[in-house]
Short mmCIF file of C-alpha atoms in Angstrom, two decimals:
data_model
loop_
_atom_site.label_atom_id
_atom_site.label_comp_id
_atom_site.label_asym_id
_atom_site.label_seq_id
_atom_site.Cartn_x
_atom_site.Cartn_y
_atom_site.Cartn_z
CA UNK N 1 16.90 -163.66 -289.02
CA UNK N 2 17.15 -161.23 -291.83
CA UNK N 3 14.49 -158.54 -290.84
CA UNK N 4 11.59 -157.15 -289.20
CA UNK N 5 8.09 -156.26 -291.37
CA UNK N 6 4.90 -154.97 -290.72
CA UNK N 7 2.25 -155.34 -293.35
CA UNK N 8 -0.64 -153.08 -294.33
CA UNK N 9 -2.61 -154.46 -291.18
CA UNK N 10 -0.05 -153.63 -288.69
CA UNK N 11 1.10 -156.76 -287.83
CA UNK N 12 4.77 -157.61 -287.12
CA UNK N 13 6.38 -160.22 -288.66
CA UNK N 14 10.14 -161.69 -288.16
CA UNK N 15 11.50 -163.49 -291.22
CA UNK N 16 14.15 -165.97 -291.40
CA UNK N 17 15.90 -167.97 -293.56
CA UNK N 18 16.43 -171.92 -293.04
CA UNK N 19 18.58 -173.47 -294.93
CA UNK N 20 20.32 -170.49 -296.17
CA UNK N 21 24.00 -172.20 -294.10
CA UNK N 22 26.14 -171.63 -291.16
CA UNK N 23 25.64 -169.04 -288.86
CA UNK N 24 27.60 -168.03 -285.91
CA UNK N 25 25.27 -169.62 -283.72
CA UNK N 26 25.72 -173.28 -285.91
CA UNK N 27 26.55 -176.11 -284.04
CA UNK N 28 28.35 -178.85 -286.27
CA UNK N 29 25.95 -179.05 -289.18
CA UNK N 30 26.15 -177.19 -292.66
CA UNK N 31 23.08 -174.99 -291.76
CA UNK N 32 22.01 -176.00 -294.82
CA UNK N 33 18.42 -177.91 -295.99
CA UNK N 34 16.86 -180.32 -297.87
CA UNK N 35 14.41 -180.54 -300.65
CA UNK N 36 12.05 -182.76 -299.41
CA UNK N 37 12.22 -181.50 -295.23
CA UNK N 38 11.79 -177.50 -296.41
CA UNK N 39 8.38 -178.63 -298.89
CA UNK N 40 7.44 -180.82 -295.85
CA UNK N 41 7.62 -177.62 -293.32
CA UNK N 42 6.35 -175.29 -295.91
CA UNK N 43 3.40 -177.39 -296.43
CA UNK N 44 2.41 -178.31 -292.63
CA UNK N 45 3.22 -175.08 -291.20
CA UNK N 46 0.48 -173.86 -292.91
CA UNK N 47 -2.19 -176.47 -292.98
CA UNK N 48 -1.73 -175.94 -289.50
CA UNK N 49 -2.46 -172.45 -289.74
CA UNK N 50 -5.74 -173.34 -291.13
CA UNK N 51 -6.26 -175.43 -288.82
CA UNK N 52 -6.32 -173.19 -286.02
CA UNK N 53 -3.16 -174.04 -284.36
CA UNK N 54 -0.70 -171.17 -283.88
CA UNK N 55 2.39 -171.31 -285.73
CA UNK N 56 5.18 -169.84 -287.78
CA UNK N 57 4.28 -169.11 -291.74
CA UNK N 58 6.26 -170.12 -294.73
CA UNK N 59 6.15 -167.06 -296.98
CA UNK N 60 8.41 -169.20 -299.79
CA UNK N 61 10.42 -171.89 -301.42
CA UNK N 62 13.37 -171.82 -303.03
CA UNK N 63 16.07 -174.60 -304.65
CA UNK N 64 19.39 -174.48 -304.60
CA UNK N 65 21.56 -175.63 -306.72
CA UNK N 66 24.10 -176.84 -304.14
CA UNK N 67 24.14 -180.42 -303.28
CA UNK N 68 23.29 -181.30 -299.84
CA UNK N 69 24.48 -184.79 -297.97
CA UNK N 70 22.58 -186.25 -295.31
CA UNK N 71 21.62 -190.08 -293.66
CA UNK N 72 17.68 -189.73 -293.56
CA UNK N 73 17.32 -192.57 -291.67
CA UNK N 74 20.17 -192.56 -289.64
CA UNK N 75 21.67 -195.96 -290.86
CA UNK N 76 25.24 -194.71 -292.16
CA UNK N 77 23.55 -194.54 -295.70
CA UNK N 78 24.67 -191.19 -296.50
CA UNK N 79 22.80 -189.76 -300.10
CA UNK N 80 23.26 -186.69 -302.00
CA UNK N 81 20.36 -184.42 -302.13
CA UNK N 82 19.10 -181.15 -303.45
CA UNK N 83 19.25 -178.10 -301.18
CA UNK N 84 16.47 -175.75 -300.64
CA UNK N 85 15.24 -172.50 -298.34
CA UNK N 86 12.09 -171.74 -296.76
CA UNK N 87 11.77 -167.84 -295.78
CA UNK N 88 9.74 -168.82 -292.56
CA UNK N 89 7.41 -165.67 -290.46
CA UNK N 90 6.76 -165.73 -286.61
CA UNK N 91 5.84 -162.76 -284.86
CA UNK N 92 8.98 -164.00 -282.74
CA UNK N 93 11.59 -166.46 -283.10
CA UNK N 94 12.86 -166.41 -279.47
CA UNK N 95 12.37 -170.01 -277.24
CA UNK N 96 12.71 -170.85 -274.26
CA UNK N 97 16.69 -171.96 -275.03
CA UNK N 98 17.15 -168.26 -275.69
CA UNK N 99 16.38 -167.42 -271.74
CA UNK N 100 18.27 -170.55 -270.33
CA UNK N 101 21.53 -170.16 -272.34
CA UNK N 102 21.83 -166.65 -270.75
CA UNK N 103 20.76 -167.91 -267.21
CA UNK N 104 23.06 -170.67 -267.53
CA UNK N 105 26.28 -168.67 -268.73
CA UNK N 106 25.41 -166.13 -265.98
CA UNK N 107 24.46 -162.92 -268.60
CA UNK N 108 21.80 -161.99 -266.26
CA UNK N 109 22.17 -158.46 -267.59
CA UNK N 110 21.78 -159.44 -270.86
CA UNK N 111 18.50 -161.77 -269.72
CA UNK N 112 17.47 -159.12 -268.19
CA UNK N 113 17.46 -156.73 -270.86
CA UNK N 114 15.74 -159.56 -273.48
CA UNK N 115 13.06 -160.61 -270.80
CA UNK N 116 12.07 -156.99 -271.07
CA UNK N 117 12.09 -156.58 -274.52
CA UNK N 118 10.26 -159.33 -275.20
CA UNK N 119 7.22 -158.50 -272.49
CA UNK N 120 7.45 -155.00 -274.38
CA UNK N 121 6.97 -156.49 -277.61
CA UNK N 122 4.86 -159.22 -277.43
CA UNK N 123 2.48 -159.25 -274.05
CA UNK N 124 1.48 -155.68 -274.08
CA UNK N 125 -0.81 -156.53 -270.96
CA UNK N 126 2.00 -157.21 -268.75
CA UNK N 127 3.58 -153.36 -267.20
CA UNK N 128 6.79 -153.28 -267.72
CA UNK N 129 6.95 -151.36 -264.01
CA UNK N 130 5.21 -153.96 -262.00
CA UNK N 131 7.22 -155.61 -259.97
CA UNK N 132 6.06 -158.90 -260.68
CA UNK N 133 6.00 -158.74 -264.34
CA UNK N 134 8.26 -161.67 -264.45
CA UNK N 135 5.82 -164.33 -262.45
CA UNK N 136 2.91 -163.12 -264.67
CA UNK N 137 5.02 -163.57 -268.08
CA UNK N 138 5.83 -167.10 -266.62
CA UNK N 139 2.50 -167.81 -265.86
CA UNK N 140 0.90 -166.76 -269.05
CA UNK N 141 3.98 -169.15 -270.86
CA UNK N 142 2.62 -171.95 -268.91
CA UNK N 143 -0.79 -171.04 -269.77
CA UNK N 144 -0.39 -170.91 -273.60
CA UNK N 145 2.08 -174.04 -274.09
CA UNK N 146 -0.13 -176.23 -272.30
CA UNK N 147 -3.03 -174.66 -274.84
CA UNK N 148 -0.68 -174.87 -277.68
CA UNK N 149 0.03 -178.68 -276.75
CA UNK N 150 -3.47 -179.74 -275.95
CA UNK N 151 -3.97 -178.21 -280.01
CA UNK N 152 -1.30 -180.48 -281.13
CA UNK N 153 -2.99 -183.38 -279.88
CA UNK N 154 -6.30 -182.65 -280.53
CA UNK N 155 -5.55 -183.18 -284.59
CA UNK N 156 -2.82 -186.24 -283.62
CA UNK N 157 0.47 -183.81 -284.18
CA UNK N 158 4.03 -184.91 -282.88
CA UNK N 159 6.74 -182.45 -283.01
CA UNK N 160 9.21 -184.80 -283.03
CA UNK N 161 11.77 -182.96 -281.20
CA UNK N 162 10.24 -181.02 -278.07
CA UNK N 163 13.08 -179.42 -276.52
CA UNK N 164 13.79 -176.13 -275.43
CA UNK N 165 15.41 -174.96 -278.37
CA UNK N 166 12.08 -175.78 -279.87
CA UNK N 167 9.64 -174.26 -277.51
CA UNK N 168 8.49 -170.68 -278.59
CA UNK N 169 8.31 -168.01 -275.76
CA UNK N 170 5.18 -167.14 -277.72
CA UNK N 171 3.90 -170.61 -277.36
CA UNK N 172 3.69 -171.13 -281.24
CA UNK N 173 4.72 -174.01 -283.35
CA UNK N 174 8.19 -173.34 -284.67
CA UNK N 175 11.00 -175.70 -286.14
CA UNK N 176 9.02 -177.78 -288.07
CA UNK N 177 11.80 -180.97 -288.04
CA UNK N 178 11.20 -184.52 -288.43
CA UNK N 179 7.30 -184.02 -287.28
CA UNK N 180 4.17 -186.50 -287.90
CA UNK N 181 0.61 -186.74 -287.84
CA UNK N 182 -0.71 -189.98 -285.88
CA UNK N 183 -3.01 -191.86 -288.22
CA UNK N 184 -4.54 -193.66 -285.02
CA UNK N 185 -4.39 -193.82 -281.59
CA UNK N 186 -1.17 -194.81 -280.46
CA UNK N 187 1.05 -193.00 -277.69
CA UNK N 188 3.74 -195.02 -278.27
CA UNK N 189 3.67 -193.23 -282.33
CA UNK N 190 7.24 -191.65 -282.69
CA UNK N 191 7.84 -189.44 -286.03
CA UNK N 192 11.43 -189.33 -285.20
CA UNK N 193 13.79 -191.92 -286.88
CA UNK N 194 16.51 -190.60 -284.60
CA UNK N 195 14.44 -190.84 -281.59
CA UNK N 196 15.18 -194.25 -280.21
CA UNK N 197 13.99 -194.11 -276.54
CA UNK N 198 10.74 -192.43 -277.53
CA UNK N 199 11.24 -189.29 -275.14
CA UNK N 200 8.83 -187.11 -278.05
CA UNK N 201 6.52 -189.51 -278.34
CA UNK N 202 3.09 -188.30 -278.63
CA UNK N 203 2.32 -189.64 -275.59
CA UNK N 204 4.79 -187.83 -273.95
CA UNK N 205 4.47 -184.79 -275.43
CA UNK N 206 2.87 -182.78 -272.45
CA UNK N 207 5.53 -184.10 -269.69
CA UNK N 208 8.01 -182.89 -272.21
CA UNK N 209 6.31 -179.11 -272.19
CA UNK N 210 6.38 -179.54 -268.44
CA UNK N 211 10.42 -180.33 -268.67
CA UNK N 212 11.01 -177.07 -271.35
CA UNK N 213 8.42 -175.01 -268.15
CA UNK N 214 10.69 -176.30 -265.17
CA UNK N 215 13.81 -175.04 -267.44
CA UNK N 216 12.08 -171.87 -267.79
CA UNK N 217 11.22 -171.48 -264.24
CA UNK N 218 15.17 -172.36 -263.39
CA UNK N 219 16.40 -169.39 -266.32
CA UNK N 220 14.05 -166.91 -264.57
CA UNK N 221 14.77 -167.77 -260.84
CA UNK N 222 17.86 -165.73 -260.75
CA UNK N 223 15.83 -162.74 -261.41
CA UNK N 224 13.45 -163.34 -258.93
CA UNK N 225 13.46 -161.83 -255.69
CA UNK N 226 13.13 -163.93 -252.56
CA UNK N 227 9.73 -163.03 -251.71
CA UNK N 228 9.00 -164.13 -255.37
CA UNK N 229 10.61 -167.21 -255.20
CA UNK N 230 8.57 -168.32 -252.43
CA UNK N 231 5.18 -167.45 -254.01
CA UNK N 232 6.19 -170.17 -256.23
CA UNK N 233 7.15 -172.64 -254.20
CA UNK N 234 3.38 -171.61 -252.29
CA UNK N 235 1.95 -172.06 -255.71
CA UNK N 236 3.06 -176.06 -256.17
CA UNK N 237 2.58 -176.39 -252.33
CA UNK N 238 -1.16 -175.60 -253.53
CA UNK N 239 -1.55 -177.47 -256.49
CA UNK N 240 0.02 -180.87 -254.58
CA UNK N 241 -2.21 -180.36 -251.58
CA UNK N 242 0.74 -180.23 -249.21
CA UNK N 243 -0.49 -178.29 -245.70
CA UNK N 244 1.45 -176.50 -243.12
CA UNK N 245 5.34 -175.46 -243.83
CA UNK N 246 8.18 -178.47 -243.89
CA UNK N 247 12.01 -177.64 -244.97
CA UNK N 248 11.63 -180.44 -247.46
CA UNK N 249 9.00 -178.72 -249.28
CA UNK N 250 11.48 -177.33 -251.88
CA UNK N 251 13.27 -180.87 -252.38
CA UNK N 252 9.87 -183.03 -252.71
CA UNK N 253 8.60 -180.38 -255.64
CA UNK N 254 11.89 -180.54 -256.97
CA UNK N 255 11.69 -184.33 -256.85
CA UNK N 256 8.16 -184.78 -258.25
CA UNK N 257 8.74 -182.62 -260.77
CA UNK N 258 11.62 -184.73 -261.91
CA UNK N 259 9.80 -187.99 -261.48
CA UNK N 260 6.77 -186.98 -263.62
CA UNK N 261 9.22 -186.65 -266.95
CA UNK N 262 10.85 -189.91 -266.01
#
């Protein structure tokens, strides 16, 4: 992330750099990019502007002149490649990984502090003094994934690689990796050379937005009061027609919700 701008119409725009090389957040991979993946996201992100679906922006292109090594199809056929960056816009960059690797490392503080920030910034509707801000910032998540899924499918788009990393708290498309467009009908189609079980298949696409949505609910629980907590177990109680109260409420949602991304 290498800034903040607003243009002449007020909006606010983040803009990173991929491809640009490690980072302190880097895993095990030269942070760099290729030529032919950064013209591939530069292109898609914004035909899929166009066509209506939200998503980041690619502002530019540029090649480097540092050679890049990679095994495009994963078959220990390792080539030599041209680098490249993409300066890529979002009005936010932060996913649902940003809220569960805080929840998870116990930084509740810190998640805290970010949760707010990001209600402040981004859903203006939601008052920052109401008490249940956090229920109604996870229920308008829900809300727009599920929209921002139902888009993908409606023009035959696969993501590729649906985790939470991946998932925009915005509910945007964002890390445009090894994607697809599904020529015809198939759930089984897979854009993913690397994805040998098929768990982002397009047909799977939705019960893998309703994995990244349990995650969330897990990274926000912590936060949650009791009283809170139970409105949400009331909620699925609801939705799966159970009636009356059982103690093995909790563990049969729990269970379900499990089953359903099996």
């Amino acid at each position: 992330l290498i800034g903040v701008y607003t243009n002449r119409n007020g909006e606010r725009w983040e803009l990173q750099l991929k491809g640009s090389g490690k980072t302190p957040y880097s895993r095990d991979g030269d942070g760099r990019a290729v030529l032919r993946s950064s013209v591939r996201e530069f292109l898609c992100s914004e035909a899929m502007h166009y066509l209506g679906i939200p998503t980041s922006r690619a502002a530019s292109l540029v090649v480097s002149d540092d050679d890049v090594w990679r095994d495009q199809f994963y078959n220990g056929n390792i080539k030599r490649e041209r680098g490249a960056i993409v300066l890529r816009l979002a009005k936010s960059w932060f996913r649902i990984g940003s809220l569960e690797i805080l929840a998870h490392s116990g930084e509740l503080d810190l998640q805290r502090k970010l949760l707010d920030f990001i209600i402040q910034e981004h859903f203006p509707s939601i008052a920052l003094n109401d008490s249940n801000k956090y229920l109604e910032f996870f229920s308008r998540v829900v809300s727009e994934t599920a929209n921002l899924i139902a888009l993908w499918m409606s023009v035959g788009f696969a993501h590729g690689v649906c985790n939470t990393d991946n998932f925009s708290l915005l509910s945007i498309t964002i890390d445009y990796g090894p994607f697809g467009f599904m020529e015809s009908y198939d759930p089984n189609f897979i854009p993913n050379t690397s994805d040998d079980e098929g768990r982002y298949k397009i047909g799977n696409q939705a019960n893998a937005g309703l994995f990244n949505l349990n995650k969330l609910l897990q990274a926000l629980k912590p936060l949650l009061d009791p009283r809170q907590k139970q409105l949400f177990t009331e909620l699925f109680k609801t939705k799966l027609g159970l009636l009356g109260e059982n103690e093995d409420d909790s563990y049969l949602i729990a269970f379900l919700l499990k089953v359903s991304l099996l």
